[in-house]
Amino acid sequence: MNQSFDIAVIGATGTVGETLVQILEERDFPIANLHLLASSESAGHSVPFRGKNVRVREVDEFDFSKVQLAFFAAGPAVTLSFAPRATAANCAVIDLSGALPSAQAPNLVPEANERALAGLKKPVQLSSPSAAATSLAVVLAPLQALFEIQRVSLTASLAVSTQGREAVTELARQTAELLNARPLEPRFFDRQMAFNLLAQVGTPDEHGHTLLEKRLVRELREVLAQPLLKISVTCVQAPVFFGDSYSVTLQSATAIDLEAVNAALEAAPGIELVEAGDYPTAVGDAVGQDVVYVGRVRAGIDAPAELNLWLTSDNVRKGAALNAVQLAELLIKDLL
Amino acid sequence: MNQSFDIAVIGATGTVGETLVQILEERDFPIANLHLLASSESAGHSVPFRGKNVRVREVDEFDFSKVQLAFFAAGPAVTLSFAPRATAANCAVIDLSGALPSAQAPNLVPEANERALAGLKKPVQLSSPSAAATSLAVVLAPLQALFEIQRVSLTASLAVSTQGREAVTELARQTAELLNARPLEPRFFDRQMAFNLLAQVGTPDEHGHTLLEKRLVRELREVLAQPLLKISVTCVQAPVFFGDSYSVTLQSATAIDLEAVNAALEAAPGIELVEAGDYPTAVGDAVGQDVVYVGRVRAGIDAPAELNLWLTSDNVRKGAALNAVQLAELLIKDLL
Ligand SMILES: NC(=O)c1ccc[n+]([C@@H]2O[C@H](COP(=O)([O-])OP(=O)(O)OC[C@H]3O[C@@H](n4cnc5c(N)ncnc54)[C@H](OP(=O)(O)O)[C@@H]3O)[C@@H](O)[C@H]2O)c1
Ligand SMILES: NC(=O)c1ccc[n+]([C@@H]2O[C@H](COP(=O)([O-])OP(=O)(O)OC[C@H]3O[C@@H](n4cnc5c(N)ncnc54)[C@H](OP(=O)(O)O)[C@@H]3O)[C@@H](O)[C@H]2O)c1
């Protein structure tokens, strides 16, 4: 295939957008023209791509008929405003914000549910799920062939970069203030983030669930094609810059064959299984990598029908930008 | 009661021991003579108590017949060496190291299983459970009256002070090195602890479980008097100096009455329930306090028989030193 494509990245100056542009270059995505878009604030800035500086422009003024595919990595409001314009201009959309209903833009993780591409109409609209749902789907999908997953219990300890650039800056600032014994006035976060864990990311609804937790449950059920899967989830904000960590317990109806689990994880794409006794970490393993690291594979204590796992992955890269680019690689086969 | 007692604290220069001495003073524990003991390394140092400096002595040379009660806060090896000497000298023992079998020294959390004191023979030996089991027992015990807890899923994010003084120093050192962009050579921890999460605390056995995880399961089953309770647990080392955080999911057979849960937690001793929508943190709430903070009380998503909670407590104080002093307060009623 020698065809190349005109592409737009909305949110190109952001945490996810910048990485997405890097990954397009790394993977030699067949691009003719690359259009980088953001708000008026950073219009005029430029971002490096293939040895040149590409000027960032305002999304408001962009003519989507110039491109065949647009990545939306600028938050739900921007997707809701501009994705319809892209679609109307016959441009495919890959959304990273979770704003589009899945009936319109199905959630897709290539390692887990590539089948969901079948029958999509052009111009295609796809959602790249939240980083947590993406990483979990990569690991749980190969296990579905081994046993019926009846229940998932998950504590997701999220890096501050989950909340974008400002959150990263603020963790660094708070940490420096505290180490210098200066009084702390939290910004961005509603309280001290350094050397602390915050029990919720976003505001909970009247039942106590945050948007991110509900999104994760919805997306994971969809990607795993288990619409009634029981998922208990708590999303925690950890004082880590990059890399999410997931403490996961799966329940099966019958004893789980750990050897088969290890073999399936070893063989599956997108996963790096760490040897027994060792464990992966966000900083030491996951960051900058294209795989979800899995460790601490074990049954429960006195509970052979239980499987415990520790996962860690780069939330910006594996959880978002890379997944979106992998989706684009599937689309260019015959859906653009 | 006007009686006062001669007391020994073994490990008095440690994280738990120092706090224990403070709490004895704060709560005006009826002490005649206080003997502070440690290893030869800090023998000769002194620790403040009631406005005086009490000299620390070597435990090896101590005559346990001088005291009626000894707190062991110096690790399992020290307990195993010296607790038998205390018992032989007719001295009651409160152990914080988890070294003594529970048939000999039952695990006790006053808010949960004071009943376990009945029938104990003098000289009494008691275990104060791990910080995680202690804090969880305080919160789960009042819920046992409301529904049958069928399963507990727990991710315990532990403060580095769980591992004593050296761990605290090392987190501070690593953080400063990183903020100053100096290369990191981890000490104490086997890898970078600052801005990272470590998936296990201690070395796992051949089944993948750490000693701390097994201890927690055993202690919690004992204190809650549910010897077959299913408990999934992952103990994680968080880059937090003081204060553990627990993400907990409980499963019941039937729908859980959240109003009743909130009322029971509100009424129970040793608990501070944070209002809905808000959440407690280690640094902002738990540290230095005598209660376990509880927040994010909620059912599961589409799962009314599930209860999710976020707990945080001071691992050194509420999880260890205070519980041990509360045990001593029970013993002096008629068991010393
Ligand atoms: N960070 C993660 O781990 C992660 C993972 C999965 C999904 N996501 C999702 O990806 C999206 C981007 O997240 P991020 O972490 O990259 O955020 P970020 O670092 O804050 O970057 C936001 C980007 O959006 C642009 N933007 C903001 N308002 C805009 C507007 N009105 N019009 C056009 N562009 C606008 C910003 O451009 P300016 O420079 O002009 O402000 C910037 O390029 C979010 O929906 C997020 O939920 C993030
Ligand atoms: N930290 C927690 O959150 C926590 C919670 C619950 C239970 N615990 C348990 O409490 C115990 C103490 O923990 P920690 O965190 O306080 O540890 P730590 O800060 O390292 O202090 C250890 C204490 O033990 C003394 N010690 C060490 N080796 C000794 C020996 N051979 N003979 C006599 N004394 C000796 C030390 O005295 P020197 O000054 O002479 O070295 C020091 O006073 C451990 O069993 C731990 O598992 C700790």
Coordinates of C-alpha atoms in Angstrom, one line a residue, chain A residues 36-281:
Chain A
L36 CA -1.9 20.3 14.0
L37 CA -4.8 22.1 15.7
A38 CA -5.4 23.5 19.2
S39 CA -7.0 26.6 20.8
S40 CA -6.2 30.2 20.0
E41 CA -3.8 30.1 23.0
S42 CA -1.2 28.0 21.3
A43 CA -2.0 28.8 17.7
G44 CA 1.2 29.9 16.1
H45 CA 3.4 27.6 18.2
S46 CA 5.0 24.7 16.4
V47 CA 5.5 21.0 17.0
P48 CA 8.3 19.0 15.5
F49 CA 7.4 16.3 13.0
R50 CA 9.8 14.5 10.7
G51 CA 12.5 17.0 11.3
K52 CA 10.4 20.0 10.5
N53 CA 8.4 22.3 12.8
V54 CA 4.7 22.1 12.0
R55 CA 2.8 25.3 12.8
V56 CA -0.2 24.8 15.2
R57 CA -3.4 26.4 14.0
E58 CA -6.8 27.2 15.5
V59 CA -9.3 24.4 15.2
D60 CA -12.2 26.9 14.8
E61 CA -10.9 27.9 11.4
F62 CA -10.0 24.5 10.1
D63 CA -11.6 23.0 7.0
F64 CA -12.1 19.3 7.7
S65 CA -12.6 18.5 4.0
K66 CA -8.8 18.9 3.7
V67 CA -8.2 15.6 5.7
Q68 CA -9.4 12.0 5.6
L69 CA -8.8 11.4 9.3
A70 CA -8.9 13.6 12.5
F71 CA -7.7 12.6 15.9
F72 CA -9.6 14.4 18.7
A73 CA -7.4 14.8 21.8
A74 CA -8.6 18.1 23.3
G75 CA -11.3 17.2 25.7
P76 CA -15.0 16.3 25.3
A77 CA -16.3 19.8 24.6
V78 CA -14.0 20.2 21.6
T79 CA -15.0 16.8 20.3
L80 CA -18.7 17.7 20.7
S81 CA -18.2 21.0 18.8
F82 CA -16.0 19.9 16.0
A83 CA -16.4 16.1 15.4
P84 CA -19.8 16.7 13.6
R85 CA -18.0 19.1 11.3
A86 CA -15.4 16.5 10.5
T87 CA -18.0 13.8 9.8
A88 CA -20.0 16.2 7.6
A89 CA -16.9 16.8 5.6
N90 CA -16.5 13.0 5.1
C91 CA -13.5 12.8 7.5
A92 CA -13.1 9.8 9.7
V93 CA -12.9 10.6 13.5
I94 CA -10.9 8.9 16.2
D95 CA -11.9 10.4 19.5
L96 CA -9.9 10.2 22.7
S97 CA -12.2 12.2 24.9
G98 CA -15.0 9.8 25.6
A99 CA -17.5 12.4 24.4
L100 CA -19.2 10.4 21.6
P101 CA -21.9 7.8 22.3
S102 CA -20.6 4.3 21.5
A103 CA -23.5 3.6 19.2
Q104 CA -22.1 6.3 17.0
A105 CA -18.3 5.8 17.8
P106 CA -17.7 2.3 19.2
N107 CA -14.9 1.9 21.7
L108 CA -12.1 -0.1 20.2
V109 CA -8.8 -1.6 21.5
P110 CA -7.1 -3.5 18.6
E111 CA -5.8 -6.3 20.9
A112 CA -9.3 -6.9 22.3
N113 CA -12.1 -6.2 19.9
E114 CA -10.9 -5.5 16.4
R115 CA -14.1 -7.4 15.4
A116 CA -16.1 -4.2 16.2
L117 CA -14.8 -2.7 13.0
A118 CA -16.9 -5.0 10.9
G119 CA -19.8 -3.3 9.2
L120 CA -18.9 0.3 10.2
K121 CA -20.0 2.9 7.7
K122 CA -17.8 5.6 6.3
P123 CA -16.9 8.2 7.4
V124 CA -16.0 6.0 10.4
Q125 CA -16.2 7.3 13.9
L126 CA -14.2 5.4 16.6
S127 CA -13.6 6.0 20.3
S128 CA -10.3 5.1 21.9
P129 CA -11.4 4.3 25.5
S130 CA -10.0 5.8 28.7
A131 CA -6.5 4.7 29.5
A132 CA -7.7 2.4 32.2
A133 CA -10.2 0.6 30.0
T134 CA -7.7 0.3 27.2
S135 CA -5.0 -1.2 29.4
L136 CA -7.4 -3.6 31.2
A137 CA -9.0 -4.7 27.9
V138 CA -5.5 -5.6 26.5
V139 CA -4.9 -7.9 29.5
L140 CA -8.4 -9.3 30.2
A141 CA -9.3 -10.1 26.5
P142 CA -6.9 -13.1 26.2
L143 CA -8.1 -14.4 29.6
Q144 CA -11.7 -14.5 28.4
A145 CA -10.8 -17.6 26.4
L146 CA -9.6 -19.4 29.5
F147 CA -12.4 -18.8 32.0
E148 CA -15.6 -16.8 32.4
I149 CA -14.8 -13.6 34.1
Q150 CA -17.7 -13.1 36.5
R151 CA -16.5 -10.1 38.5
V152 CA -13.7 -7.6 38.3
S153 CA -12.5 -5.6 41.3
L154 CA -10.2 -2.8 40.4
T155 CA -8.3 0.0 42.2
A156 CA -6.8 2.2 39.5
S157 CA -4.0 4.4 40.8
L158 CA -3.7 7.1 38.2
A159 CA -0.8 9.3 37.3
V160 CA -1.4 13.0 37.5
S161 CA -0.8 13.3 33.8
T162 CA -4.2 11.7 33.4
Q163 CA -5.4 15.3 34.1
G164 CA -3.1 16.9 31.6
R165 CA -0.2 19.3 31.6
E166 CA -1.3 21.5 34.5
A167 CA -1.6 18.5 36.9
V168 CA 2.0 17.5 36.1
T169 CA 3.3 20.9 36.8
E170 CA 1.4 21.2 40.0
L171 CA 2.7 17.9 41.5
A172 CA 6.3 19.1 40.8
R173 CA 5.6 22.5 42.4
Q174 CA 3.9 21.0 45.5
T175 CA 6.7 18.5 46.0
A176 CA 9.4 21.2 45.8
E177 CA 7.5 23.5 48.2
L178 CA 7.2 20.8 50.8
L179 CA 10.9 19.7 50.5
N180 CA 11.8 23.3 51.0
A181 CA 9.5 23.4 54.0
R182 CA 7.5 26.2 52.5
P183 CA 3.8 26.4 53.3
L184 CA 1.6 24.7 50.7
E185 CA -1.2 26.4 48.9
P186 CA -2.7 23.7 46.6
R187 CA -3.6 24.8 43.1
F188 CA -5.3 22.6 40.4
F189 CA -5.9 19.8 42.9
D190 CA -8.3 20.7 45.7
R191 CA -5.7 19.6 48.3
Q192 CA -2.1 18.4 48.9
M193 CA -1.3 15.9 46.1
A194 CA 2.5 15.5 46.9
F195 CA 3.1 12.5 49.2
N196 CA -0.6 11.8 49.4
L197 CA -3.3 9.8 47.6
L198 CA -6.6 11.4 46.5
A199 CA -9.6 9.0 46.7
Q200 CA -11.4 10.4 43.7
V201 CA -10.6 11.8 40.3
G202 CA -13.4 14.3 39.4
T203 CA -16.6 14.9 41.2
P204 CA -18.9 12.0 42.2
D205 CA -22.5 11.8 41.2
E206 CA -25.3 11.4 43.7
H207 CA -24.5 7.7 44.0
G208 CA -20.8 8.4 44.7
H209 CA -19.4 7.4 41.3
T210 CA -17.2 9.6 39.3
L211 CA -17.6 10.1 35.6
L212 CA -14.3 8.4 35.0
E213 CA -15.4 5.3 37.0
K214 CA -18.7 5.1 35.1
R215 CA -16.9 5.6 31.8
L216 CA -14.4 2.8 32.6
V217 CA -17.1 0.3 33.5
R218 CA -19.1 1.2 30.3
E219 CA -16.1 1.0 28.0
L220 CA -14.7 -2.2 29.5
R221 CA -18.0 -4.0 29.2
E222 CA -18.3 -2.9 25.6
V223 CA -14.8 -3.8 24.6
L224 CA -14.9 -7.2 26.3
A225 CA -18.4 -7.8 24.9
Q226 CA -19.7 -8.6 28.4
P227 CA -22.5 -6.0 28.8
L228 CA -23.4 -7.3 32.3
L229 CA -19.9 -7.8 33.7
K230 CA -19.8 -6.9 37.4
I231 CA -17.0 -4.3 37.8
S232 CA -16.1 -2.7 41.2
V233 CA -13.9 0.3 40.6
T234 CA -12.2 3.0 42.5
C235 CA -10.0 5.5 40.6
V236 CA -7.4 7.1 42.8
Q237 CA -5.1 9.9 42.1
A238 CA -1.5 9.0 42.9
P239 CA 1.5 11.3 43.3
V240 CA 3.1 9.8 40.1
F241 CA 3.8 11.8 37.0
F242 CA 3.3 9.2 34.3
G243 CA 2.1 5.6 34.3
D244 CA -1.1 4.2 35.7
S245 CA -1.1 1.2 38.0
Y246 CA -4.0 -1.2 38.4
S247 CA -4.6 -3.7 41.2
V248 CA -7.1 -6.2 39.8
T249 CA -9.0 -9.2 41.1
L250 CA -11.0 -11.4 38.8
Q251 CA -13.5 -13.9 40.0
S252 CA -14.3 -17.1 38.0
A253 CA -16.8 -19.8 38.8
T254 CA -14.2 -22.5 39.0
A255 CA -10.5 -22.9 39.9
I256 CA -8.2 -20.9 37.6
D257 CA -5.4 -22.6 35.9
L258 CA -2.4 -20.3 36.6
E259 CA -0.1 -22.0 34.1
A260 CA -2.6 -21.4 31.4
V261 CA -3.0 -17.8 32.5
N262 CA 0.7 -17.2 32.3
A263 CA 0.9 -18.9 28.9
A264 CA -2.0 -16.8 27.5
L265 CA -0.5 -13.5 28.9
E266 CA 2.9 -14.5 27.5
A267 CA 1.5 -15.1 24.1
A268 CA -0.9 -12.2 23.8
P269 CA 0.0 -9.0 21.9
G270 CA 0.5 -5.7 23.7
I271 CA 1.5 -7.4 27.0
E272 CA 4.8 -7.8 28.8
L273 CA 4.6 -10.4 31.6
V274 CA 7.1 -9.9 34.4
E275 CA 8.5 -13.1 35.9
A276 CA 7.1 -14.4 39.2
G277 CA 8.5 -12.9 42.3
D278 CA 9.3 -9.6 40.4
Y279 CA 6.8 -6.9 39.6
P280 CA 6.6 -4.0 37.2
T281 CA 6.4 -0.3 38.1

